[in-house]
Every structure is written in structure tokens, then in C-alpha cells.
mmCIF file of C-alpha atoms in Angstrom:
data_model
loop_
_atom_site.group_PDB
_atom_site.id
_atom_site.type_symbol
_atom_site.label_atom_id
_atom_site.label_comp_id
_atom_site.label_asym_id
_atom_site.label_seq_id
_atom_site.Cartn_x
_atom_site.Cartn_y
_atom_site.Cartn_z
ATOM 1 C CA MET U 1 -22.032 11.892 13.633
ATOM 2 C CA ILE U 2 -19.204 10.938 11.232
ATOM 3 C CA ILE U 3 -18.036 14.560 11.053
ATOM 4 C CA CYS U 4 -17.978 14.780 14.871
ATOM 5 C CA LYS U 5 -15.931 11.582 15.093
ATOM 6 C CA GLU U 6 -13.458 12.910 12.557
ATOM 7 C CA HIS U 7 -13.029 16.186 14.422
ATOM 8 C CA LEU U 8 -12.490 14.257 17.665
ATOM 9 C CA LEU U 9 -9.945 12.021 15.927
ATOM 10 C CA LYS U 10 -7.987 15.021 14.650
ATOM 11 C CA PHE U 11 -8.138 16.657 18.099
ATOM 12 C CA LEU U 12 -6.664 13.542 19.738
ATOM 13 C CA PHE U 13 -4.099 13.262 16.964
ATOM 14 C CA PHE U 14 -2.773 16.691 17.917
ATOM 15 C CA PHE U 15 -1.510 15.136 21.173
ATOM 16 C CA VAL U 16 -0.552 11.748 19.714
ATOM 17 C CA ASN U 17 1.641 13.479 17.123
ATOM 18 C CA THR U 18 3.787 15.297 19.680
ATOM 19 C CA ASN U 19 7.368 14.149 20.193
ATOM 20 C CA ILE U 20 6.916 13.663 23.918
ATOM 21 C CA PHE U 21 3.873 11.406 23.431
ATOM 22 C CA LYS U 22 5.747 9.328 20.857
ATOM 23 C CA LYS U 23 8.796 9.049 23.099
ATOM 24 C CA ILE U 24 6.739 7.852 26.074
ATOM 25 C CA PHE U 25 4.069 5.669 24.454
ATOM 26 C CA LEU U 26 5.320 4.763 20.961
ATOM 27 C CA ASP U 27 8.919 3.762 21.551
ATOM 28 C CA LYS U 28 8.522 0.020 20.994
ATOM 29 C CA ILE U 29 10.460 -1.494 18.085
ATOM 30 C CA PRO U 30 9.099 -4.716 16.541
ATOM 31 C CA GLU U 31 11.168 -7.864 16.799
ATOM 32 C CA ILE U 32 12.490 -9.332 13.562
ATOM 33 C CA TYR U 33 12.071 -13.106 13.779
ATOM 34 C CA ASN U 34 13.766 -13.984 10.518
ATOM 35 C CA SER U 35 15.537 -12.099 7.726
ATOM 36 C CA ILE U 36 16.576 -14.166 4.718
ATOM 37 C CA SER U 37 18.682 -12.725 1.914
ATOM 38 C CA ILE U 38 17.969 -14.619 -1.311
ATOM 39 C CA THR U 39 19.705 -12.613 -4.051
ATOM 40 C CA ASN U 40 21.709 -9.442 -4.450
ATOM 41 C CA LYS U 41 20.487 -6.361 -6.318
ATOM 42 C CA THR U 42 19.615 -7.318 -9.929
ATOM 43 C CA THR U 43 17.733 -4.295 -11.264
ATOM 44 C CA ASN U 44 17.039 -0.596 -10.624
ATOM 45 C CA ARG U 45 13.467 -1.075 -9.340
ATOM 46 C CA LEU U 46 12.825 -2.120 -5.725
ATOM 47 C CA VAL U 47 9.487 -3.309 -4.306
ATOM 48 C CA LEU U 48 8.819 -3.348 -0.567
ATOM 49 C CA PHE U 49 5.785 -5.603 -0.150
ATOM 50 C CA SER U 50 3.842 -5.808 3.133
ATOM 51 C CA THR U 51 1.801 -8.961 3.735
ATOM 52 C CA TYR U 52 -0.212 -10.646 6.491
ATOM 53 C CA ASN U 53 -2.100 -13.924 6.615
ATOM 54 C CA SER U 54 -3.648 -15.421 9.735
ATOM 55 C CA ASP U 55 -2.531 -18.990 9.007
ATOM 56 C CA GLY U 56 0.826 -18.294 7.357
ATOM 57 C CA LYS U 57 -0.299 -19.847 4.080
ATOM 58 C CA ILE U 58 0.669 -18.207 0.785
ATOM 59 C CA LYS U 59 -2.457 -17.514 -1.253
ATOM 60 C CA GLU U 60 -2.566 -17.852 -5.020
ATOM 61 C CA SER U 61 -3.578 -14.200 -5.318
ATOM 62 C CA LEU U 62 -0.281 -13.200 -3.656
ATOM 63 C CA LEU U 63 1.682 -15.439 -6.023
ATOM 64 C CA PHE U 64 -0.116 -13.876 -8.967
ATOM 65 C CA TYR U 65 0.674 -10.324 -7.807
ATOM 66 C CA LEU U 66 4.329 -11.164 -7.145
ATOM 67 C CA THR U 67 4.579 -12.703 -10.614
ATOM 68 C CA GLN U 68 3.309 -9.508 -12.236
ATOM 69 C CA LEU U 69 5.675 -7.347 -10.181
ATOM 70 C CA LYS U 70 8.583 -9.572 -11.138
ATOM 71 C CA GLU U 71 7.687 -9.073 -14.794
ATOM 72 C CA LEU U 72 8.306 -5.359 -14.227
ATOM 73 C CA LYS U 73 11.938 -6.340 -13.598
ATOM 74 C CA ALA U 74 11.773 -5.560 -9.895
ATOM 75 C CA ASP U 75 13.708 -6.776 -6.870
ATOM 76 C CA ILE U 76 11.038 -7.730 -4.338
ATOM 77 C CA VAL U 77 11.399 -7.634 -0.556
ATOM 78 C CA LEU U 78 8.499 -9.338 1.235
ATOM 79 C CA ILE U 79 7.867 -8.201 4.809
ATOM 80 C CA ASP U 80 5.574 -10.660 6.585
ATOM 81 C CA THR U 81 3.697 -9.946 9.832
ATOM 82 C CA SER U 82 1.746 -13.210 9.895
ATOM 83 C CA PRO U 83 1.629 -15.108 13.220
ATOM 84 C CA TYR U 84 3.258 -18.081 11.477
ATOM 85 C CA SER U 85 6.062 -18.351 8.925
ATOM 86 C CA LEU U 86 6.066 -21.816 7.368
ATOM 87 C CA PRO U 87 9.253 -22.874 5.541
ATOM 88 C CA GLU U 88 7.347 -24.853 2.912
ATOM 89 C CA GLU U 89 5.223 -21.779 2.153
ATOM 90 C CA ILE U 90 8.250 -19.490 1.864
ATOM 91 C CA GLU U 91 9.699 -21.881 -0.719
ATOM 92 C CA LYS U 92 6.707 -21.123 -2.961
ATOM 93 C CA ILE U 93 7.615 -17.438 -3.167
ATOM 94 C CA ARG U 94 11.405 -17.691 -2.996
ATOM 95 C CA PRO U 95 11.826 -17.478 -6.831
ATOM 96 C CA PHE U 96 10.204 -14.041 -6.810
ATOM 97 C CA LEU U 97 12.116 -12.498 -3.929
ATOM 98 C CA ARG U 98 15.354 -10.712 -3.241
ATOM 99 C CA HIS U 99 14.730 -10.833 0.510
ATOM 100 C CA TYR U 100 12.181 -12.251 2.973
ATOM 101 C CA ILE U 101 11.542 -10.705 6.406
ATOM 102 C CA TRP U 102 9.271 -12.115 9.111
ATOM 103 C CA ARG U 103 8.613 -9.620 11.885
ATOM 104 C CA GLU U 104 6.412 -8.821 14.844
ATOM 105 C CA ASN U 105 3.009 -7.419 13.849
ATOM 106 C CA LEU U 106 3.383 -3.796 14.925
ATOM 107 C CA GLY U 107 3.059 -0.621 12.895
ATOM 108 C CA TYR U 108 0.925 -1.899 10.013
ATOM 109 C CA ASP U 109 2.200 -1.554 6.436
ATOM 110 C CA PHE U 110 4.253 1.563 7.105
ATOM 111 C CA GLY U 111 6.041 -0.299 9.872
ATOM 112 C CA SER U 112 6.804 -3.118 7.440
ATOM 113 C CA TRP U 113 8.122 -0.742 4.814
ATOM 114 C CA LYS U 114 10.293 0.955 7.445
ATOM 115 C CA VAL U 115 11.740 -2.435 8.417
ATOM 116 C CA GLY U 116 12.300 -3.177 4.727
ATOM 117 C CA PHE U 117 14.439 -0.064 4.359
ATOM 118 C CA SER U 118 16.407 -0.951 7.492
ATOM 119 C CA GLU U 119 17.194 -4.468 6.214
ATOM 120 C CA ILE U 120 18.054 -3.527 2.602
ATOM 121 C CA HIS U 121 21.156 -1.401 3.057
ATOM 122 C CA ASP U 122 21.664 -0.566 -0.628
ATOM 123 C CA TRP U 123 18.176 0.842 -1.235
ATOM 124 C CA LYS U 124 19.650 4.203 -2.274
ATOM 125 C CA GLU U 125 21.160 2.516 -5.328
ATOM 126 C CA TYR U 126 17.707 2.005 -6.866
ATOM 127 C CA ASN U 127 16.149 4.483 -9.291
ATOM 128 C CA GLN U 128 12.594 3.594 -8.320
ATOM 129 C CA ILE U 129 11.059 2.227 -5.109
ATOM 130 C CA ILE U 130 7.524 0.835 -4.911
ATOM 131 C CA ILE U 131 5.692 0.266 -1.626
ATOM 132 C CA THR U 132 2.611 -1.928 -1.786
ATOM 133 C CA ASN U 133 0.637 -4.524 0.172
ATOM 134 C CA ASP U 134 -1.746 -7.444 -0.160
ATOM 135 C CA SER U 135 -4.966 -5.465 0.428
ATOM 136 C CA ILE U 136 -5.772 -5.738 -3.294
ATOM 137 C CA PHE U 137 -6.623 -8.351 -5.913
ATOM 138 C CA GLY U 138 -4.871 -8.051 -9.250
ATOM 139 C CA PRO U 139 -3.405 -6.732 -11.394
ATOM 140 C CA ILE U 140 -6.537 -6.808 -13.514
ATOM 141 C CA HIS U 141 -4.990 -4.589 -16.195
ATOM 142 C CA PRO U 142 -1.243 -4.488 -17.012
ATOM 143 C CA LEU U 143 0.923 -2.310 -14.795
ATOM 144 C CA ALA U 144 3.564 -1.550 -17.439
ATOM 145 C CA PRO U 145 1.587 1.179 -19.313
ATOM 146 C CA ILE U 146 1.056 3.053 -16.044
ATOM 147 C CA PHE U 147 4.779 2.998 -15.291
ATOM 148 C CA GLU U 148 5.545 4.122 -18.826
ATOM 149 C CA LYS U 149 3.263 7.107 -18.342
ATOM 150 C CA PHE U 150 4.999 8.279 -15.171
ATOM 151 C CA ASN U 151 8.510 7.379 -16.283
ATOM 152 C CA SER U 152 8.173 10.064 -18.949
ATOM 153 C CA GLN U 153 7.209 12.730 -16.395
ATOM 154 C CA GLU U 154 9.248 14.599 -13.816
ATOM 155 C CA ILE U 155 7.236 13.213 -10.916
ATOM 156 C CA ASP U 156 8.917 12.308 -7.621
ATOM 157 C CA ILE U 157 6.089 10.313 -6.022
ATOM 158 C CA TRP U 158 2.917 8.936 -7.552
ATOM 159 C CA GLY U 159 0.086 6.647 -6.580
ATOM 160 C CA LEU U 160 -2.733 4.920 -8.392
ATOM 161 C CA THR U 161 -5.475 6.915 -6.660
ATOM 162 C CA ASP U 162 -5.852 9.938 -4.420
ATOM 163 C CA SER U 163 -8.489 10.596 -1.795
ATOM 164 C CA TYR U 164 -10.023 13.354 0.333
ATOM 165 C CA GLU U 165 -10.790 11.046 3.254
ATOM 166 C CA LEU U 166 -9.609 12.821 6.447
ATOM 167 C CA SER U 167 -7.603 15.155 4.187
ATOM 168 C CA TYR U 168 -6.155 15.060 0.685
ATOM 169 C CA HIS U 169 -3.571 12.308 0.162
ATOM 170 C CA LEU U 170 -2.178 9.722 -2.206
ATOM 171 C CA MET U 171 -3.494 6.321 -1.157
ATOM 172 C CA SER U 172 -0.697 4.156 0.214
ATOM 173 C CA TYR U 173 -1.613 0.648 -0.983
ATOM 174 C CA PHE U 174 0.547 1.409 -4.042
ATOM 175 C CA LEU U 175 3.038 4.272 -4.039
ATOM 176 C CA VAL U 176 6.070 4.838 -6.249
ATOM 177 C CA PHE U 177 9.095 6.976 -5.366
ATOM 178 C CA GLN U 178 11.494 7.962 -8.120
ATOM 179 C CA ASN U 179 13.913 10.588 -9.421
ATOM 180 C CA LYS U 180 15.430 12.975 -6.893
ATOM 181 C CA ILE U 181 13.307 11.981 -3.888
ATOM 182 C CA ILE U 182 15.139 8.687 -3.219
ATOM 183 C CA GLN U 183 18.491 10.408 -2.719
ATOM 184 C CA SER U 184 17.066 13.240 -0.627
ATOM 185 C CA LYS U 185 17.630 13.634 3.103
ATOM 186 C CA GLU U 186 13.890 14.323 3.481
ATOM 187 C CA PHE U 187 13.056 10.832 2.197
ATOM 188 C CA GLU U 188 15.469 9.153 4.605
ATOM 189 C CA ASN U 189 14.284 11.330 7.494
ATOM 190 C CA PHE U 190 10.653 10.388 6.828
ATOM 191 C CA TRP U 191 11.367 6.685 7.367
ATOM 192 C CA ASN U 192 13.916 7.142 10.153
ATOM 193 C CA SER U 193 11.554 9.297 12.240
ATOM 194 C CA MET U 194 8.612 6.910 11.868
ATOM 195 C CA VAL U 195 7.193 5.226 14.985
ATOM 196 C CA TYR U 196 5.367 1.896 15.171
ATOM 197 C CA PHE U 197 1.704 2.403 16.011
ATOM 198 C CA PRO U 198 -0.151 -0.430 17.783
ATOM 199 C CA THR U 199 -2.574 -2.390 15.604
ATOM 200 C CA THR U 200 -5.537 -0.726 17.363
ATOM 201 C CA TRP U 201 -4.387 2.776 16.350
ATOM 202 C CA LYS U 202 -4.890 2.557 12.614
ATOM 203 C CA LYS U 203 -6.534 5.972 12.128
ATOM 204 C CA PHE U 204 -3.644 7.711 13.862
ATOM 205 C CA LEU U 205 -1.207 5.905 11.588
ATOM 206 C CA ILE U 206 -3.187 7.025 8.519
ATOM 207 C CA LEU U 207 -3.118 10.621 9.704
ATOM 208 C CA SER U 208 0.602 10.402 10.458
ATOM 209 C CA TYR U 209 1.988 8.668 7.389
ATOM 210 C CA GLU U 210 -0.619 8.302 4.635
ATOM 211 C CA VAL U 211 -2.269 11.724 4.954
ATOM 212 C CA GLY U 212 0.775 13.161 6.700
ATOM 213 C CA GLY U 213 3.119 11.678 4.116
ATOM 214 C CA THR U 214 1.497 13.527 1.226
ATOM 215 C CA LYS U 215 1.633 16.772 3.197
ATOM 216 C CA TYR U 216 5.281 16.092 4.010
ATOM 217 C CA TRP U 217 6.299 15.546 0.364
ATOM 218 C CA LYS U 218 4.474 18.659 -0.734
ATOM 219 C CA LYS U 219 6.043 20.694 2.071
ATOM 220 C CA PHE U 220 9.471 19.960 0.599
ATOM 221 C CA ASN U 221 8.317 20.685 -2.954
ATOM 222 C CA PHE U 222 8.441 17.162 -4.294
ATOM 223 C CA LYS U 223 6.168 16.655 -7.294
ATOM 224 C CA THR U 224 3.238 14.312 -6.655
ATOM 225 C CA ASN U 225 0.612 12.841 -8.940
ATOM 226 C CA ALA U 226 -2.084 10.163 -9.128
ATOM 227 C CA TYR U 227 -2.913 7.862 -12.016
ATOM 228 C CA ILE U 228 -6.640 8.324 -11.351
ATOM 229 C CA LYS U 229 -7.538 11.657 -9.804
ATOM 230 C CA PHE U 230 -10.622 11.816 -7.636
ATOM 231 C CA GLN U 231 -11.521 15.208 -9.081
ATOM 232 C CA ASN U 232 -11.900 13.576 -12.505
ATOM 233 C CA LEU U 233 -14.354 10.994 -11.199
ATOM 234 C CA THR U 234 -16.982 13.385 -9.874
ATOM 235 C CA HIS U 235 -17.891 17.000 -10.650
ATOM 236 C CA PRO U 236 -17.931 18.965 -8.516
ATOM 237 C CA ILE U 237 -15.713 17.131 -6.038
ATOM 238 C CA PHE U 238 -17.831 15.994 -3.134
ATOM 239 C CA LYS U 239 -15.337 15.770 -0.319
ATOM 240 C CA ASN U 240 -17.512 13.569 1.845
ATOM 241 C CA TYR U 241 -15.903 12.138 4.933
ATOM 242 C CA TYR U 242 -14.800 8.527 4.526
ATOM 243 C CA ASN U 243 -15.249 8.616 0.772
ATOM 244 C CA ASN U 244 -12.948 6.053 -0.841
ATOM 245 C CA PRO U 245 -12.683 6.172 -4.656
ATOM 246 C CA THR U 246 -11.571 2.524 -4.844
ATOM 247 C CA HIS U 247 -14.900 1.649 -3.224
ATOM 248 C CA VAL U 248 -17.324 4.232 -4.596
ATOM 249 C CA PHE U 249 -16.092 4.061 -8.192
ATOM 250 C CA TRP U 250 -14.514 0.589 -8.299
ATOM 251 C CA ASP U 251 -16.340 -0.599 -11.445
ATOM 252 C CA LYS U 252 -15.982 2.720 -13.261
ATOM 253 C CA ILE U 253 -12.232 2.952 -12.760
ATOM 254 C CA ILE U 254 -11.675 -0.685 -13.808
ATOM 255 C CA THR U 255 -13.811 -0.462 -16.945
ATOM 256 C CA GLU U 256 -13.060 3.115 -18.035
ATOM 257 C CA ASN U 257 -9.610 3.894 -16.590
ATOM 258 C CA SER U 258 -7.836 0.504 -16.700
ATOM 259 C CA PHE U 259 -7.421 0.591 -12.925
ATOM 260 C CA PRO U 260 -5.451 -2.575 -12.110
ATOM 261 C CA PHE U 261 -6.848 -3.612 -8.720
ATOM 262 C CA LEU U 262 -9.915 -4.499 -6.678
ATOM 263 C CA LYS U 263 -9.715 -3.835 -2.947
ATOM 264 C CA LYS U 264 -10.155 -6.906 -0.759
ATOM 265 C CA ASP U 265 -12.246 -5.170 1.892
ATOM 266 C CA LEU U 266 -14.662 -4.021 -0.819
ATOM 267 C CA THR U 267 -14.803 -7.544 -2.246
ATOM 268 C CA ARG U 268 -15.746 -8.987 1.149
ATOM 269 C CA ARG U 269 -18.487 -6.393 1.528
ATOM 270 C CA LEU U 270 -19.908 -7.056 -1.929
ATOM 271 C CA ILE U 271 -20.002 -10.787 -1.204
ATOM 272 C CA SER U 272 -21.740 -10.280 2.148
ATOM 273 C CA THR U 273 -24.394 -8.022 0.583
ATOM 274 C CA ASN U 274 -25.023 -10.345 -2.382
ATOM 275 C CA GLU U 275 -23.567 -7.850 -4.869
ATOM 276 C CA PHE U 276 -20.799 -10.087 -6.156
ATOM 277 C CA GLU U 277 -22.548 -10.606 -9.516
ATOM 278 C CA ARG U 278 -21.340 -7.172 -10.610
ATOM 279 C CA VAL U 279 -17.741 -8.198 -9.798
ATOM 280 C CA LYS U 280 -18.201 -11.392 -11.812
ATOM 281 C CA ASP U 281 -19.522 -9.387 -14.744
ATOM 282 C CA VAL U 282 -16.647 -6.860 -14.738
ATOM 283 C CA LEU U 283 -13.781 -9.236 -14.065
ATOM 284 C CA GLY U 284 -15.245 -11.884 -16.332
ATOM 285 C CA ARG U 285 -14.765 -9.400 -19.166
ATOM 286 C CA TYR U 286 -11.420 -7.900 -18.154
ATOM 287 C CA ASN U 287 -9.517 -10.608 -16.279
ATOM 288 C CA PRO U 288 -11.121 -14.032 -15.635
ATOM 289 C CA THR U 289 -7.917 -15.224 -13.938
ATOM 290 C CA VAL U 290 -8.248 -12.659 -11.153
ATOM 291 C CA LEU U 291 -11.947 -13.535 -10.837
ATOM 292 C CA ARG U 292 -11.033 -17.215 -10.377
ATOM 293 C CA LEU U 293 -8.487 -16.288 -7.680
ATOM 294 C CA ILE U 294 -11.113 -14.274 -5.784
ATOM 295 C CA GLU U 295 -13.704 -17.026 -6.018
ATOM 296 C CA LYS U 296 -11.205 -19.596 -4.789
ATOM 297 C CA GLU U 297 -9.971 -17.413 -1.923
ATOM 298 C CA TYR U 298 -13.495 -16.809 -0.659
ATOM 299 C CA SER U 299 -14.744 -20.322 -1.520
ATOM 300 C CA ILE U 300 -17.576 -19.125 -3.717
ATOM 301 C CA ILE U 301 -16.899 -21.229 -6.812
#
């Protein structure tokens, strides 16, 4: 059944991905409600951070993540698609930000990152650009050693994990662009040609820009890599449909590979199925602070 659904999805995507379909049905551009410049460029590392919260409140887990990114000496642009933007909440995160953008909720994370590029006109002056979102708790382990590893390699784009779901790709919750790719016309064209998918079309967006993005970079011979390769987690690779390494191997990659995050959708599932004790055991050993943030966010203290 899952395989049939995936084949149907890819068949429909063939039509959705045509220029004429995009021009007729996907021509809407999200409204930007507010765009606040806080500082000028201060470093050579830019973070475009996509966030959403139903009540407009800034969670402690977001503050914690922003703090860790700031310690990497990064300029952070927060793109917010929440239904509310509360001035007193924005003040909480202002010290961490170069720029704050509140926009209409259209196009998911890729839409937010596209808007981030359009609002930060000097993005080409950065040596490294990180795109990330708030779908994760952490960092559980330090991020700096991971950056040190890839800074010493001639890699143009890298992620924390790769996946064979739908097709091979670098997972987009944390991607880093560096070296020659930032100055390339292919990089600029990728973002300029992007359309804003409705919030009910998530699978098409994944095929277009998460799966499609990895294919696009490889097509133009950019060097890609993943911190944790799926092929190293299981032998032989079982390319099951809808097989997510951050779900299937979450405890293994945290305990054995110093993976820095726990996915929020996985956390919710583990709580609902009374499997949260394993999370408490792992995070209690590796990062009790992140455990406390999770327990507070889901009111399970």
C-alpha cells in the first residue's frame, strides 16, 4: 500500500513540477507582515532559521538553540510564520538576531528560507550559510566539532543526515552551504526559481526541494556529504519507503555518533506510546538541560 501511494505521488508530481502548472496554480507570493533589521553583518556565517508556533510564544527550546548557534559566531535571521507575532516575545530573542521576519504561512521552511535570502541583500558576502528550523530539540552534543570536520574538507553542501525516503537526499532540517556554491549562479537560481507550495502540499515540496535539491546540486557537480550516513547505520542498506534515520536510529546516533538533535515529531510519538523513558535515559546521560526543556514543553515534569 505504501509503495503504491509513493508511485502515485511521484506520478502526480510529474505534472505538478511542470512550469505551466506552477505558473497557473503556484504563483502566489506570501505577504511579509514585518521585517526588522537589528544589526548589520558581523561575521562570515549566516543562519536562516524557520520557525512556527501556534500561539506566537517563544519557547525555551528555541532560545536554547539560538544561543548555541550564536556561540558558533553566526548572524541569525529568524523567519516566523506563526499566526501571531508578539512584540514582548520578539524582545526575548532580539539579542540573538541580525534580522527578524514575520510572514504569511505559505511554502513551509523552504519558503521561509527563500524569503530570508530576499530580505538579506548581502548574503553573498558570507562564507557559510546554514538553513535550519525548529523541528528539533537540541543541540544535545556540541555543534562545533561537526563544523570543524567539514571546514577541513572541500565540501560544498553538507547535512547532518541523509535518507532514502522517496529518493536519496540530504535531510533539510539542517543544511550547510559553503565554499564555491554560495557564489555560483546555480545556487541563486535554485532559490529564485522556487515556488511557494500550499501547506497541504508538503510531499510535493519535499520532492521538489529536499529530494530535488540534492539531485540539483549533484547535477551541477557540487560536492555533498552527510555527517551521519544512512549506509553506515545498517548493512545492507534497506531502502524501505518512509524510512527516516532520525526516527529509526535516534538513540544509536545520539549515543554512538554524537548526533546533536532529537526530532520533535518523534518525541511526540514516543510520549504518546509511553516510550519516553528511553528518551529520559539517553538525554539524562548526555544532556539533562535538553531533557528538562522537552519535559517542560510537553508538560510531563
